[in-house]
JSON list of C-alpha atoms in Angstrom, two decimals:
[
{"chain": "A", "resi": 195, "resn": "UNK", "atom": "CA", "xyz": [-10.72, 41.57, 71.21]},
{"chain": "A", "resi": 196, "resn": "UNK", "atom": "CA", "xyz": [-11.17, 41.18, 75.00]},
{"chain": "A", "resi": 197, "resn": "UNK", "atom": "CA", "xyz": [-8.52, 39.02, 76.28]},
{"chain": "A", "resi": 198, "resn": "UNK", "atom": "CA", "xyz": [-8.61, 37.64, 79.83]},
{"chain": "A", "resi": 199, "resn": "UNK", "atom": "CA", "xyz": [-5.12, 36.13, 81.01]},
{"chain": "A", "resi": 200, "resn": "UNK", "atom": "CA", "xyz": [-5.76, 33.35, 83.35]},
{"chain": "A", "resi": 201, "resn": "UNK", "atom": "CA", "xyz": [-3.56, 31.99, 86.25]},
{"chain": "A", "resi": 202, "resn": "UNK", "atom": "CA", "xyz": [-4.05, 29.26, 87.59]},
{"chain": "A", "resi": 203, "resn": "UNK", "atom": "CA", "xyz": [-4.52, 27.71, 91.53]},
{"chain": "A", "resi": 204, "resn": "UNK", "atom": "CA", "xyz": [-0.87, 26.39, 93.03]},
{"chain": "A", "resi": 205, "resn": "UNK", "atom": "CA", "xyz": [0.30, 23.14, 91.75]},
{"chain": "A", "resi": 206, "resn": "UNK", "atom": "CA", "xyz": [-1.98, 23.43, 88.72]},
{"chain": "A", "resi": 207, "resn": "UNK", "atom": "CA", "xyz": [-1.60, 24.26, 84.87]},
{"chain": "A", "resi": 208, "resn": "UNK", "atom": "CA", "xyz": [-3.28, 25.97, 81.88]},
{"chain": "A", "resi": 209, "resn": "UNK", "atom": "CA", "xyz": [-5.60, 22.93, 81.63]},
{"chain": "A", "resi": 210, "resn": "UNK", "atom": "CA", "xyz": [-7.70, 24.14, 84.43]},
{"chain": "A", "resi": 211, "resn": "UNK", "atom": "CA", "xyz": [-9.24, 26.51, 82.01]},
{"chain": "A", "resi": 212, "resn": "UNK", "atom": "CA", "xyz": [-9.38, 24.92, 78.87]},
{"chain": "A", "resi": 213, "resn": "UNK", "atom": "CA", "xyz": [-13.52, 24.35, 79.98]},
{"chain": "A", "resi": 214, "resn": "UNK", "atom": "CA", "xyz": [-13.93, 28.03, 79.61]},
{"chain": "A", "resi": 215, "resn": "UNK", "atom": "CA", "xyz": [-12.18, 28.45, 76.22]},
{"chain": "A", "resi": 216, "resn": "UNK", "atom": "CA", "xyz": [-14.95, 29.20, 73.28]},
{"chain": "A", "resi": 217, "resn": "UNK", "atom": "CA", "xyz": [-17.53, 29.52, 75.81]},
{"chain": "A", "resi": 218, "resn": "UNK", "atom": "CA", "xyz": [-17.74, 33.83, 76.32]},
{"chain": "A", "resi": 219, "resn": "UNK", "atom": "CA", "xyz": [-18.70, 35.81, 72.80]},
{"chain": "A", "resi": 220, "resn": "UNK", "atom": "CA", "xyz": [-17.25, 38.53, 74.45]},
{"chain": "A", "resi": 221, "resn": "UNK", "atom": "CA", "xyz": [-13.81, 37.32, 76.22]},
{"chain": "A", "resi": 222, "resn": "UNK", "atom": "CA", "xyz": [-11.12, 35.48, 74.71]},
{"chain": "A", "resi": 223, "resn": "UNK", "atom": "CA", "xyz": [-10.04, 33.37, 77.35]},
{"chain": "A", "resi": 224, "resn": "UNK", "atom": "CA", "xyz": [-5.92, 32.33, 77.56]},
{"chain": "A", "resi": 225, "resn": "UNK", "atom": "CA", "xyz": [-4.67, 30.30, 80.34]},
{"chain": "A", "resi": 226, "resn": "UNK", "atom": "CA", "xyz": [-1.02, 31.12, 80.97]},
{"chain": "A", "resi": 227, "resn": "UNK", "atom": "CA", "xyz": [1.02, 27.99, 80.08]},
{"chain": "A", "resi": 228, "resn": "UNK", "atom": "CA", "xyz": [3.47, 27.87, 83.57]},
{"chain": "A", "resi": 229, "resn": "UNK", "atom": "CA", "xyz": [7.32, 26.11, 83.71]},
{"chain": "A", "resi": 230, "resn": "UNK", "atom": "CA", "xyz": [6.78, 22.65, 84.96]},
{"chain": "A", "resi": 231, "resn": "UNK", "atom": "CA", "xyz": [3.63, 21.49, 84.14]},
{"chain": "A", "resi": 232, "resn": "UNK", "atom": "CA", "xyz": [1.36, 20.52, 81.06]},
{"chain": "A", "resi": 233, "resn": "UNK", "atom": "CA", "xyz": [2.90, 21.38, 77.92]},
{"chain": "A", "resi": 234, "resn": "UNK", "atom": "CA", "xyz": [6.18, 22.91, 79.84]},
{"chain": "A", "resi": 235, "resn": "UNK", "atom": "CA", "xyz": [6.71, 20.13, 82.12]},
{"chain": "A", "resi": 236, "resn": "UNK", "atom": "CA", "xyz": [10.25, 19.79, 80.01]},
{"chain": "A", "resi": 237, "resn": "UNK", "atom": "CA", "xyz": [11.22, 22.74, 82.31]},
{"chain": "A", "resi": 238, "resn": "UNK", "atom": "CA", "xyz": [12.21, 23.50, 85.77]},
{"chain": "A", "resi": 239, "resn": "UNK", "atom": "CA", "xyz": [9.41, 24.77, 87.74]},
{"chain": "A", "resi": 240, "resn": "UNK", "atom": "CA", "xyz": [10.13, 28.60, 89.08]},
{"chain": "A", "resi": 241, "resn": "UNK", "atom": "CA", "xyz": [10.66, 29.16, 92.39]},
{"chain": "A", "resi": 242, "resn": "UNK", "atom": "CA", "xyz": [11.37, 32.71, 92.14]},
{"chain": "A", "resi": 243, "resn": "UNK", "atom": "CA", "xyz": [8.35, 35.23, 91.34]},
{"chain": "A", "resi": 244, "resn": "UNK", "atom": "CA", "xyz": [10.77, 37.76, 89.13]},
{"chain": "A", "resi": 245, "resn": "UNK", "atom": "CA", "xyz": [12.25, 35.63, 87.38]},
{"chain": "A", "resi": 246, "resn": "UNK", "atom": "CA", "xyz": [8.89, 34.03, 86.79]},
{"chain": "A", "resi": 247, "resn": "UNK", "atom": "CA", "xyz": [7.00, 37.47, 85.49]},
{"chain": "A", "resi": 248, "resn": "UNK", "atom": "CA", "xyz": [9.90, 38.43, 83.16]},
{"chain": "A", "resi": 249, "resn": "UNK", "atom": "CA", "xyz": [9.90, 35.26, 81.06]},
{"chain": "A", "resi": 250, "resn": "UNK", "atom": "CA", "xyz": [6.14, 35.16, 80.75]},
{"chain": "A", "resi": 251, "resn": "UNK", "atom": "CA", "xyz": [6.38, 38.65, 79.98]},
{"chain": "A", "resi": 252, "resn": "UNK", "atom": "CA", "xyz": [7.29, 38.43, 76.15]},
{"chain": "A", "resi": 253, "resn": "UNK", "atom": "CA", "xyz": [4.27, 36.45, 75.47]},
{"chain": "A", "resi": 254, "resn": "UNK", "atom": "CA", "xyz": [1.88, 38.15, 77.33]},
{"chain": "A", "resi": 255, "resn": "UNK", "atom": "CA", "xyz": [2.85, 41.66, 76.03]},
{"chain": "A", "resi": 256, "resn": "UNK", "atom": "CA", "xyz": [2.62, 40.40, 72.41]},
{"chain": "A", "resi": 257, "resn": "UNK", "atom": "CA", "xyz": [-1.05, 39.02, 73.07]},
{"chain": "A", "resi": 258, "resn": "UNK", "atom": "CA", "xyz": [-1.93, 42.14, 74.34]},
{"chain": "A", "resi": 259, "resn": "UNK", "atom": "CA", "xyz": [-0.64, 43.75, 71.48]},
{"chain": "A", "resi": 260, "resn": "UNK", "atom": "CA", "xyz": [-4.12, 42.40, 69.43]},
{"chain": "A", "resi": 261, "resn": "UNK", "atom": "CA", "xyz": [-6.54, 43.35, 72.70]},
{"chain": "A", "resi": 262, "resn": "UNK", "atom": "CA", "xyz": [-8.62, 46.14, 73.20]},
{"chain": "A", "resi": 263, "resn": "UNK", "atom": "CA", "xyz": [-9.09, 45.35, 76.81]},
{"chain": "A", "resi": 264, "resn": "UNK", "atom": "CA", "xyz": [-7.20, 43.01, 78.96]},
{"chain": "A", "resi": 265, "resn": "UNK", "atom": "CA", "xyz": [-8.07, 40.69, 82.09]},
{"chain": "A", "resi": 266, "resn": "UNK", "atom": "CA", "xyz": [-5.95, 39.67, 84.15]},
{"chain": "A", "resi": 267, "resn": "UNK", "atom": "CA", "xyz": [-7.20, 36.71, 86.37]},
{"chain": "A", "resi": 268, "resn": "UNK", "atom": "CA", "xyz": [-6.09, 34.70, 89.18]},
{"chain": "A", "resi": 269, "resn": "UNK", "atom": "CA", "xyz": [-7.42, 32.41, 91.60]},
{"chain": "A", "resi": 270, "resn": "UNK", "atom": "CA", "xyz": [-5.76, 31.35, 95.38]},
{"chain": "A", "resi": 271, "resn": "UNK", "atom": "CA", "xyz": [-2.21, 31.44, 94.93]},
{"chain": "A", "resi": 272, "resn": "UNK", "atom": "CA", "xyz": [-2.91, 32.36, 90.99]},
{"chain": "A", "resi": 273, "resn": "UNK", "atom": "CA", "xyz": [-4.49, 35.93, 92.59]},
{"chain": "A", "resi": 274, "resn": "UNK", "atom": "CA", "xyz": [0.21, 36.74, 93.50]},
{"chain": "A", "resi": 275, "resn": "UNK", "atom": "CA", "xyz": [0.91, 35.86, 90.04]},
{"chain": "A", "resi": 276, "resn": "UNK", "atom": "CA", "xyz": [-2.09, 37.97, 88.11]},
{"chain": "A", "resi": 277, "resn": "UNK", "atom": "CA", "xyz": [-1.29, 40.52, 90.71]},
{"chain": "A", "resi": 278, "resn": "UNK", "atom": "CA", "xyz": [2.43, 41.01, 89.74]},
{"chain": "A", "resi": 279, "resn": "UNK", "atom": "CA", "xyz": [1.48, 40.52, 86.21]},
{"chain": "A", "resi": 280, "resn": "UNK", "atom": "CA", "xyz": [-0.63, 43.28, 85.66]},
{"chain": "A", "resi": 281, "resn": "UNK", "atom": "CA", "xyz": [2.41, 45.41, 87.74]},
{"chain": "A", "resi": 282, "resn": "UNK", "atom": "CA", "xyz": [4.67, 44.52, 84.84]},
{"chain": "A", "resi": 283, "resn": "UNK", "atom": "CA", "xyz": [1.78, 44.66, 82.04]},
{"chain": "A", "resi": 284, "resn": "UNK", "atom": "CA", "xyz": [1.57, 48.49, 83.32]},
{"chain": "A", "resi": 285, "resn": "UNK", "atom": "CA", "xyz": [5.30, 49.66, 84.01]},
{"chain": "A", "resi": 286, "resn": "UNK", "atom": "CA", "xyz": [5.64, 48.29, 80.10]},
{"chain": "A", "resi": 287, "resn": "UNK", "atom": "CA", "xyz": [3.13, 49.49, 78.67]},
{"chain": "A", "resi": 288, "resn": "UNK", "atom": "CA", "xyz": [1.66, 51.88, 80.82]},
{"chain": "A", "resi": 289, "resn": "UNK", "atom": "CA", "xyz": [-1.35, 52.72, 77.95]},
{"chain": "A", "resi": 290, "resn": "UNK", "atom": "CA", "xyz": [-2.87, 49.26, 78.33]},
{"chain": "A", "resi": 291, "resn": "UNK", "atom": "CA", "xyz": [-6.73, 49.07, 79.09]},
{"chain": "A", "resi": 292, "resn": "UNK", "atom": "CA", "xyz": [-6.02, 45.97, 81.82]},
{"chain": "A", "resi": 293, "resn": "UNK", "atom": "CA", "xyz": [-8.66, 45.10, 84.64]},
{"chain": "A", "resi": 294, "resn": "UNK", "atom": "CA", "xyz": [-7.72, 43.16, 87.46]},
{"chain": "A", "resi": 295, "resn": "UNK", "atom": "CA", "xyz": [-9.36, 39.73, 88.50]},
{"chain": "A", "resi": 296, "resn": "UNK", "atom": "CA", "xyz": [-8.75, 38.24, 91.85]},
{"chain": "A", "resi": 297, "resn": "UNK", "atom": "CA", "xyz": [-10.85, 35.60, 93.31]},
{"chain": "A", "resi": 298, "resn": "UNK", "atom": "CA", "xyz": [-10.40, 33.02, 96.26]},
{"chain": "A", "resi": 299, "resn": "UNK", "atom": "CA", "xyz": [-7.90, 35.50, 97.88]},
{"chain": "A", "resi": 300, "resn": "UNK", "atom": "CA", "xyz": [-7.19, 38.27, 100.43]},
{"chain": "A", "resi": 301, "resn": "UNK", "atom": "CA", "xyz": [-4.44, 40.73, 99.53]},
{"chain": "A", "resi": 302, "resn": "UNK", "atom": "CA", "xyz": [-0.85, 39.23, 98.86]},
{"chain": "A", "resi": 303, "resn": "UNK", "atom": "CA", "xyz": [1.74, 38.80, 101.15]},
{"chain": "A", "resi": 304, "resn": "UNK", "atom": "CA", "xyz": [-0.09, 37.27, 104.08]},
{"chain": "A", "resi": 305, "resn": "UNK", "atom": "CA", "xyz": [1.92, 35.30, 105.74]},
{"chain": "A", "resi": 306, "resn": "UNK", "atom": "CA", "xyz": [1.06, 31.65, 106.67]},
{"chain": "A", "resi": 307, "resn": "UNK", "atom": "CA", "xyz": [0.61, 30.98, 110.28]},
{"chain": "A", "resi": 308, "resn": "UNK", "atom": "CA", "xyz": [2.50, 27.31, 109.63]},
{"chain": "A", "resi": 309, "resn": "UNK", "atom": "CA", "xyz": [4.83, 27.55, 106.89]},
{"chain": "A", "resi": 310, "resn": "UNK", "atom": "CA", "xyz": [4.71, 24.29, 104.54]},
{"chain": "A", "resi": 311, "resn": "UNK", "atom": "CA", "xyz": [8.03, 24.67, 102.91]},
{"chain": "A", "resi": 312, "resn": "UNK", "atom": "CA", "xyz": [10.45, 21.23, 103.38]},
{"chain": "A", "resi": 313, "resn": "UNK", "atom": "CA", "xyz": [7.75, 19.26, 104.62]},
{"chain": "A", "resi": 314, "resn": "UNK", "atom": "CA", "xyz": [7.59, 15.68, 104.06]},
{"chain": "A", "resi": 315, "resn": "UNK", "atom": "CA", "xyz": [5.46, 14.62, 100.84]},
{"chain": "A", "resi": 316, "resn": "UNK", "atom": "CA", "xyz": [2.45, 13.66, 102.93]},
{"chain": "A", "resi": 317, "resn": "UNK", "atom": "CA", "xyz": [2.61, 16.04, 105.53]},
{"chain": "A", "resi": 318, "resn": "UNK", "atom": "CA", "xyz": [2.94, 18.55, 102.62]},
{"chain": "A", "resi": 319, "resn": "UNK", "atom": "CA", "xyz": [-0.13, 17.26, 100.76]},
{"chain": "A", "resi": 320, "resn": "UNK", "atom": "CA", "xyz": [-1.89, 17.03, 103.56]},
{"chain": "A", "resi": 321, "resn": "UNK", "atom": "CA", "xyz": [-1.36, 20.86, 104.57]},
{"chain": "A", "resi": 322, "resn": "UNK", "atom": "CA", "xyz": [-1.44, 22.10, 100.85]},
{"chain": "A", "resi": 323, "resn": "UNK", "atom": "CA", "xyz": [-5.26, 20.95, 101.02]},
{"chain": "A", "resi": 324, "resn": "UNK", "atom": "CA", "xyz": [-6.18, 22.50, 104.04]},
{"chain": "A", "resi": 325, "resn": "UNK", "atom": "CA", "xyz": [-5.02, 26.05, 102.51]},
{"chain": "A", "resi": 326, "resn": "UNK", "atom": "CA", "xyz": [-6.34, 25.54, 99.73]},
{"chain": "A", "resi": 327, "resn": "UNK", "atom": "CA", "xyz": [-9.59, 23.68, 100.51]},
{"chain": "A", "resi": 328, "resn": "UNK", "atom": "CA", "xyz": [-9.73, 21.76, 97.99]},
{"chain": "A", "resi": 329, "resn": "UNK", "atom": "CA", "xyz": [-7.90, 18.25, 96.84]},
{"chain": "A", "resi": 330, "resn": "UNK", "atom": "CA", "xyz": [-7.42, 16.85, 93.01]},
{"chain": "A", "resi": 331, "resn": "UNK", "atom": "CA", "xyz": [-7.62, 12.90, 92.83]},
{"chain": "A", "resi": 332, "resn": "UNK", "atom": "CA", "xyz": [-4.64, 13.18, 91.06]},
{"chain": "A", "resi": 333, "resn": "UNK", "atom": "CA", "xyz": [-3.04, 13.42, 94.29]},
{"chain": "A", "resi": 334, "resn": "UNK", "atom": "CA", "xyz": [-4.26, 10.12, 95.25]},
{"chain": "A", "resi": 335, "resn": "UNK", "atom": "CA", "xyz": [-2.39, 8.27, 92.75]},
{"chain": "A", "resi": 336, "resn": "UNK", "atom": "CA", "xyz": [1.49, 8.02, 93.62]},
{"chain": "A", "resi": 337, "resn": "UNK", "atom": "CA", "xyz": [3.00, 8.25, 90.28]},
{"chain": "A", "resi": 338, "resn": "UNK", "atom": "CA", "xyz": [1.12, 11.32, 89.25]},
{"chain": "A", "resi": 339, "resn": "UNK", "atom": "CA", "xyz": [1.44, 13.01, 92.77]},
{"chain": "A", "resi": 340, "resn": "UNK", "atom": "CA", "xyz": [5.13, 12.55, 92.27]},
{"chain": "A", "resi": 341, "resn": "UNK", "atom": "CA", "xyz": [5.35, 14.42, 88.68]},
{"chain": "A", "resi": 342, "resn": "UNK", "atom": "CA", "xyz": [2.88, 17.17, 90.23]},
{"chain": "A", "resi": 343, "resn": "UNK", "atom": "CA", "xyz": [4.77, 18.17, 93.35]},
{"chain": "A", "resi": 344, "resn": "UNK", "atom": "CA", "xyz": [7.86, 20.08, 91.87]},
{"chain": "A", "resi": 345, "resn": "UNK", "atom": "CA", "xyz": [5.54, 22.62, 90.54]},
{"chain": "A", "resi": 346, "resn": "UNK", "atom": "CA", "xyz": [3.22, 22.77, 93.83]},
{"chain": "A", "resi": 347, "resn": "UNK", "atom": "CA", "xyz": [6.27, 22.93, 96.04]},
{"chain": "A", "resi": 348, "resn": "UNK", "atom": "CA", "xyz": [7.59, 25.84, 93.78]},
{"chain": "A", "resi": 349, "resn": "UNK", "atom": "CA", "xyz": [4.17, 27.68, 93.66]},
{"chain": "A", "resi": 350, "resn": "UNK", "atom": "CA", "xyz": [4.44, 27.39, 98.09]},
{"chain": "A", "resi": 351, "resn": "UNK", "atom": "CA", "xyz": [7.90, 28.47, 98.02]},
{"chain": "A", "resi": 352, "resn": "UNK", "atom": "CA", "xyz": [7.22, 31.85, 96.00]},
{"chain": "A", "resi": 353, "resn": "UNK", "atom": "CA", "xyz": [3.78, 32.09, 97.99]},
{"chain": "A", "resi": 354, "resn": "UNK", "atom": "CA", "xyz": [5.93, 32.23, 101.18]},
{"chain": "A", "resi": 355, "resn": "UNK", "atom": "CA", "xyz": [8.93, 34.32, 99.99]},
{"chain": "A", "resi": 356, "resn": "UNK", "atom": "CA", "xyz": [6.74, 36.62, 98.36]},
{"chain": "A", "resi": 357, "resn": "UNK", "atom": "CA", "xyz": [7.19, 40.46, 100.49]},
{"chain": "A", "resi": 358, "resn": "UNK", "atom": "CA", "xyz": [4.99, 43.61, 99.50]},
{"chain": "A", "resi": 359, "resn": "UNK", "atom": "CA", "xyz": [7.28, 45.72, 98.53]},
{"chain": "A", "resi": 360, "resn": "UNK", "atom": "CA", "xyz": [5.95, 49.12, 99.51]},
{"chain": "A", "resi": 361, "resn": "UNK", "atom": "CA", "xyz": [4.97, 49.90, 95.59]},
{"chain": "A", "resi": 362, "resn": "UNK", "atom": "CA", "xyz": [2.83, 52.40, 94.24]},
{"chain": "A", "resi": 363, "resn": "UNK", "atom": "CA", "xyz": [-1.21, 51.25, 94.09]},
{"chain": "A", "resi": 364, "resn": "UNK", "atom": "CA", "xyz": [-1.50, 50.79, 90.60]},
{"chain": "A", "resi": 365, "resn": "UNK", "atom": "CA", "xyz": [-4.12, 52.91, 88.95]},
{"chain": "A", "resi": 366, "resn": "UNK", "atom": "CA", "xyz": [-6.35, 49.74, 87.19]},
{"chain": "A", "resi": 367, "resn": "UNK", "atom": "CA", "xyz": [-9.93, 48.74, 87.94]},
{"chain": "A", "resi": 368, "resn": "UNK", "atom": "CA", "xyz": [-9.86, 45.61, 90.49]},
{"chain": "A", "resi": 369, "resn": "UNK", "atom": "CA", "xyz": [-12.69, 42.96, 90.74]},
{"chain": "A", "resi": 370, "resn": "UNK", "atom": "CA", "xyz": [-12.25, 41.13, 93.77]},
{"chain": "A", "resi": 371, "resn": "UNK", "atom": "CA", "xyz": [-14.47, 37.74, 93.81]},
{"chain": "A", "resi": 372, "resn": "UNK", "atom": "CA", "xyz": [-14.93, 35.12, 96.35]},
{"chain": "A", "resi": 373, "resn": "UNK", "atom": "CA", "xyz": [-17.53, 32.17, 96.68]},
{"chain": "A", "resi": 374, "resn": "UNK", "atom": "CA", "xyz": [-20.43, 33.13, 99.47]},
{"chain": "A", "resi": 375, "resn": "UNK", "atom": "CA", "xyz": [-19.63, 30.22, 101.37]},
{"chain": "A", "resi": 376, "resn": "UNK", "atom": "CA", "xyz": [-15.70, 30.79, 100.92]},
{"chain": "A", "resi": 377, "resn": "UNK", "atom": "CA", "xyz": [-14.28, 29.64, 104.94]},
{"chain": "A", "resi": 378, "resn": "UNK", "atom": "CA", "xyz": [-10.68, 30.38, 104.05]},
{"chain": "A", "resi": 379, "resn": "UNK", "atom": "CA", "xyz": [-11.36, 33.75, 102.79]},
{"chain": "A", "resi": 380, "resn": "UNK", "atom": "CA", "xyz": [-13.63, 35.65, 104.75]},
{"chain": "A", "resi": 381, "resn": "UNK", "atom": "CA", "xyz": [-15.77, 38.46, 103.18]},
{"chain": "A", "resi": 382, "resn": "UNK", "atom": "CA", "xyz": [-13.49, 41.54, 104.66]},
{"chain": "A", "resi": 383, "resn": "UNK", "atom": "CA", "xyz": [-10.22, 40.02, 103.00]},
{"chain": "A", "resi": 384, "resn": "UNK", "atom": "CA", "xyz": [-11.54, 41.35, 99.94]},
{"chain": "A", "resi": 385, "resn": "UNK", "atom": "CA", "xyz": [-11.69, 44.99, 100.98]},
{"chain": "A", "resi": 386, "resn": "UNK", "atom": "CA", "xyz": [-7.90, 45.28, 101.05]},
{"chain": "A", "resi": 387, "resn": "UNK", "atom": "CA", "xyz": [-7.92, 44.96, 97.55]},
{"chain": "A", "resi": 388, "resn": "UNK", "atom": "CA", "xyz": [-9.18, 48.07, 97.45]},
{"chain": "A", "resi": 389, "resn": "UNK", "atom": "CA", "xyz": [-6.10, 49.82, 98.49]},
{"chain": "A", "resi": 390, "resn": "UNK", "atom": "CA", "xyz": [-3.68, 48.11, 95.74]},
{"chain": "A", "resi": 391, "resn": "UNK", "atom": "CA", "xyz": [-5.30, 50.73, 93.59]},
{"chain": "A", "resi": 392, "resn": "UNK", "atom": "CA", "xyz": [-6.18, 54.13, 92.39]},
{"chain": "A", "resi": 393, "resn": "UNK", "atom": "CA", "xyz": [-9.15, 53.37, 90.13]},
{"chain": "A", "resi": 394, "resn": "UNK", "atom": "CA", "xyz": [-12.62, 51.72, 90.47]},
{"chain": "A", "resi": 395, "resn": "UNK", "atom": "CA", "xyz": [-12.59, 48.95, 93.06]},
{"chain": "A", "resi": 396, "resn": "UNK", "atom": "CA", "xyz": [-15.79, 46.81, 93.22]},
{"chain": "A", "resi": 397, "resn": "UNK", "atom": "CA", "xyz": [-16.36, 43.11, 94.90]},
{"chain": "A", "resi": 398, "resn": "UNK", "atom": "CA", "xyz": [-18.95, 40.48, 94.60]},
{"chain": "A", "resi": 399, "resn": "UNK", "atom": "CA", "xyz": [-19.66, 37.01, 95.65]},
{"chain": "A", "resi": 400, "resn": "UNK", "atom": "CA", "xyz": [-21.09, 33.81, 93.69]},
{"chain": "A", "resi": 401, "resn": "UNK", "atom": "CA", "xyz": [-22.68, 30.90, 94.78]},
{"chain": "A", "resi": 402, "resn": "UNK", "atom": "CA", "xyz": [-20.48, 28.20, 96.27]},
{"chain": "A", "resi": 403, "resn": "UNK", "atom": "CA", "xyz": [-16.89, 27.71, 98.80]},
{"chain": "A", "resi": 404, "resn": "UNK", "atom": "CA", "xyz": [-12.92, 28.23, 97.96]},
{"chain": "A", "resi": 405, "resn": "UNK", "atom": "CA", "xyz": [-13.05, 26.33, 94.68]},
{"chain": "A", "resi": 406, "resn": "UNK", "atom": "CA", "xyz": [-16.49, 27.88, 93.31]},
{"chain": "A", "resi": 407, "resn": "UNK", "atom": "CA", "xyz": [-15.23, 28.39, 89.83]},
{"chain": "A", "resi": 408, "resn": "UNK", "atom": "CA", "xyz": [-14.82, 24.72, 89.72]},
{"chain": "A", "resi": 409, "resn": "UNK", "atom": "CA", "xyz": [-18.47, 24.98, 88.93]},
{"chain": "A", "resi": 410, "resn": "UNK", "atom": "CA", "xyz": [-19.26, 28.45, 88.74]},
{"chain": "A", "resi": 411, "resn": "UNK", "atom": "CA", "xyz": [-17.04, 29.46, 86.11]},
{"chain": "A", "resi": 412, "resn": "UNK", "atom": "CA", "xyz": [-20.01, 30.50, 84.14]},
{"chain": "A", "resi": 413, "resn": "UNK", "atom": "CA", "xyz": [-21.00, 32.66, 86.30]},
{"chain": "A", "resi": 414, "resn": "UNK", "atom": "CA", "xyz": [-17.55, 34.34, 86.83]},
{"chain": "A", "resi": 415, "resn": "UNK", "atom": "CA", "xyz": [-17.44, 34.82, 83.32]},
{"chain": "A", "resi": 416, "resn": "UNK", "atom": "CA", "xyz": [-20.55, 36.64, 82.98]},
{"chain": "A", "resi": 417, "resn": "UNK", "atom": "CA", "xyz": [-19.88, 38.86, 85.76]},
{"chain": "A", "resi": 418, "resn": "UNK", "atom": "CA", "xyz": [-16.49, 39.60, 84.16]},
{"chain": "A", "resi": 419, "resn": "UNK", "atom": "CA", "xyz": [-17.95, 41.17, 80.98]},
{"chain": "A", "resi": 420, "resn": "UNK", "atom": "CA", "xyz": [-20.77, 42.99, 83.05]},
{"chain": "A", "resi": 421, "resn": "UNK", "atom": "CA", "xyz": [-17.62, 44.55, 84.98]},
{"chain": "A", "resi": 422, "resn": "UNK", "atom": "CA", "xyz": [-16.06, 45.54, 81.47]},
{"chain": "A", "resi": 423, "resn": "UNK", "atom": "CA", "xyz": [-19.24, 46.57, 79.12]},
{"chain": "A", "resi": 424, "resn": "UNK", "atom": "CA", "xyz": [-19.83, 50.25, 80.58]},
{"chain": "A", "resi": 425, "resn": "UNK", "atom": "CA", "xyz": [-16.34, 50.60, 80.26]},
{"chain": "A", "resi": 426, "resn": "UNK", "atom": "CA", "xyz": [-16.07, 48.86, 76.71]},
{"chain": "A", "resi": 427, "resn": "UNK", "atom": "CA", "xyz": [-19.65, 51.28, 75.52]},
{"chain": "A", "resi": 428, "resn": "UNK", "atom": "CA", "xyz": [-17.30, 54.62, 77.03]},
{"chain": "A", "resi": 429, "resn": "UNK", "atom": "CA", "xyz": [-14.54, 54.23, 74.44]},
{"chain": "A", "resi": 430, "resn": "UNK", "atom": "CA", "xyz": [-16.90, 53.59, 71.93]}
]
């Protein structure tokens, strides 16, 4: 089994990937379930990125436990979480086959030239879609806004605490996407990618702006087990 671990955009859940579940022959597709939304809305949403990665950590290691290969995707704000995920993946379980995913997002820790953190609801909102190009019409209705912004203000919060923190590079293949007509992250940001790591590095664009897996999921899919098959045919 090929199992690609997804994370999610800030302020969103697993649902933003139940589309692609059932749809690859190749890639079994598991959106991480987060604290505070969706099926975990019971719980506090985590504003602290350790504390975060250690409690998904159980789960994720015992999924991998069935995988031959393991993806580990994130989009936007999602890229910090699959980032530091495949960190702890590795110190674990350091014999893991894992492949990095980013898309939508230069390397983390860039800082945000106006910090959105204890802003008023609308001002918030209003800033939250500019960064992240891209609005749900939930937002528009007040009663949902108001269950969705604990777990979008805790998503900014960890964004803006989060410091490199001088680790090693770690030594799995990265795939750094972005959409060709991407203006929030321009087609350089990618290349620092290519330092987080010792192994192969590649990059590539598909058709559309920030949000292109909206759409292009599809694509992104396919592209993800071209990246893997040479790799997949060499253990065989």
């Amino acid at each position: 089994m090929r199992l690609m671990l997804c994370f999610p955009p800030a302020g969103a859940g697993a649902s933003f990937f139940h589309p692609w579940i059932g749809q690859s022959s190749e890639l079994t597709v598991h959106p991480v379930e987060l604290p505070g939304r969706e099926k975990r809305f019971a719980e506090a949403p985590c504003e602290s990125l350790p504390a975060l990665i250690n409690g998904l950590l159980p789960e994720l290691l015992a999924q991998a436990d069935d995988a031959e290969q393991i993806v580990v995707f994130g989009h936007s704000f999602g890229t910090l979480l699959a980032y530091e995920t495949t960190r702890a993946l590795l110190a674990r379980a350091p014999g893991l086959d894992v492949t990095l995913v980013v898309s939508g997002a230069g390397v983390p820790g860039r800082r945000l030239a106006d910090p959105v953190t204890g802003l008023p609801d609308d001002e918030f909102v209003a800033r939250v879609r500019h960064i992240a190009g891209y609005h749900h019409p939930a937002w528009d209705e007040p009663e949902l806004r108001e269950m969705l912004l604990p777990a979008l203000r805790a998503d900014m919060r960890m964004y803006e605490r989060y410091r490199p923190t001088g680790q090693q590079p770690l030594s799995c293949p990265i795939l750094a996407v972005r959409g060709n007509a991407d203006t929030l992250v321009a087609p350089d940001a990618l290349d620092g990618w290519q330092r987080l790591t010792t192994g192969e590095f590649h990059r590539a664009e598909i058709d559309g702006g920030h949000m292109y897996l909206v759409e292009g999921w599809p694509t992104l899919l396919e592209l993800v087990d071209r990246q893997l098959r040479p790799r997949q045919v060499s253990h065989g």
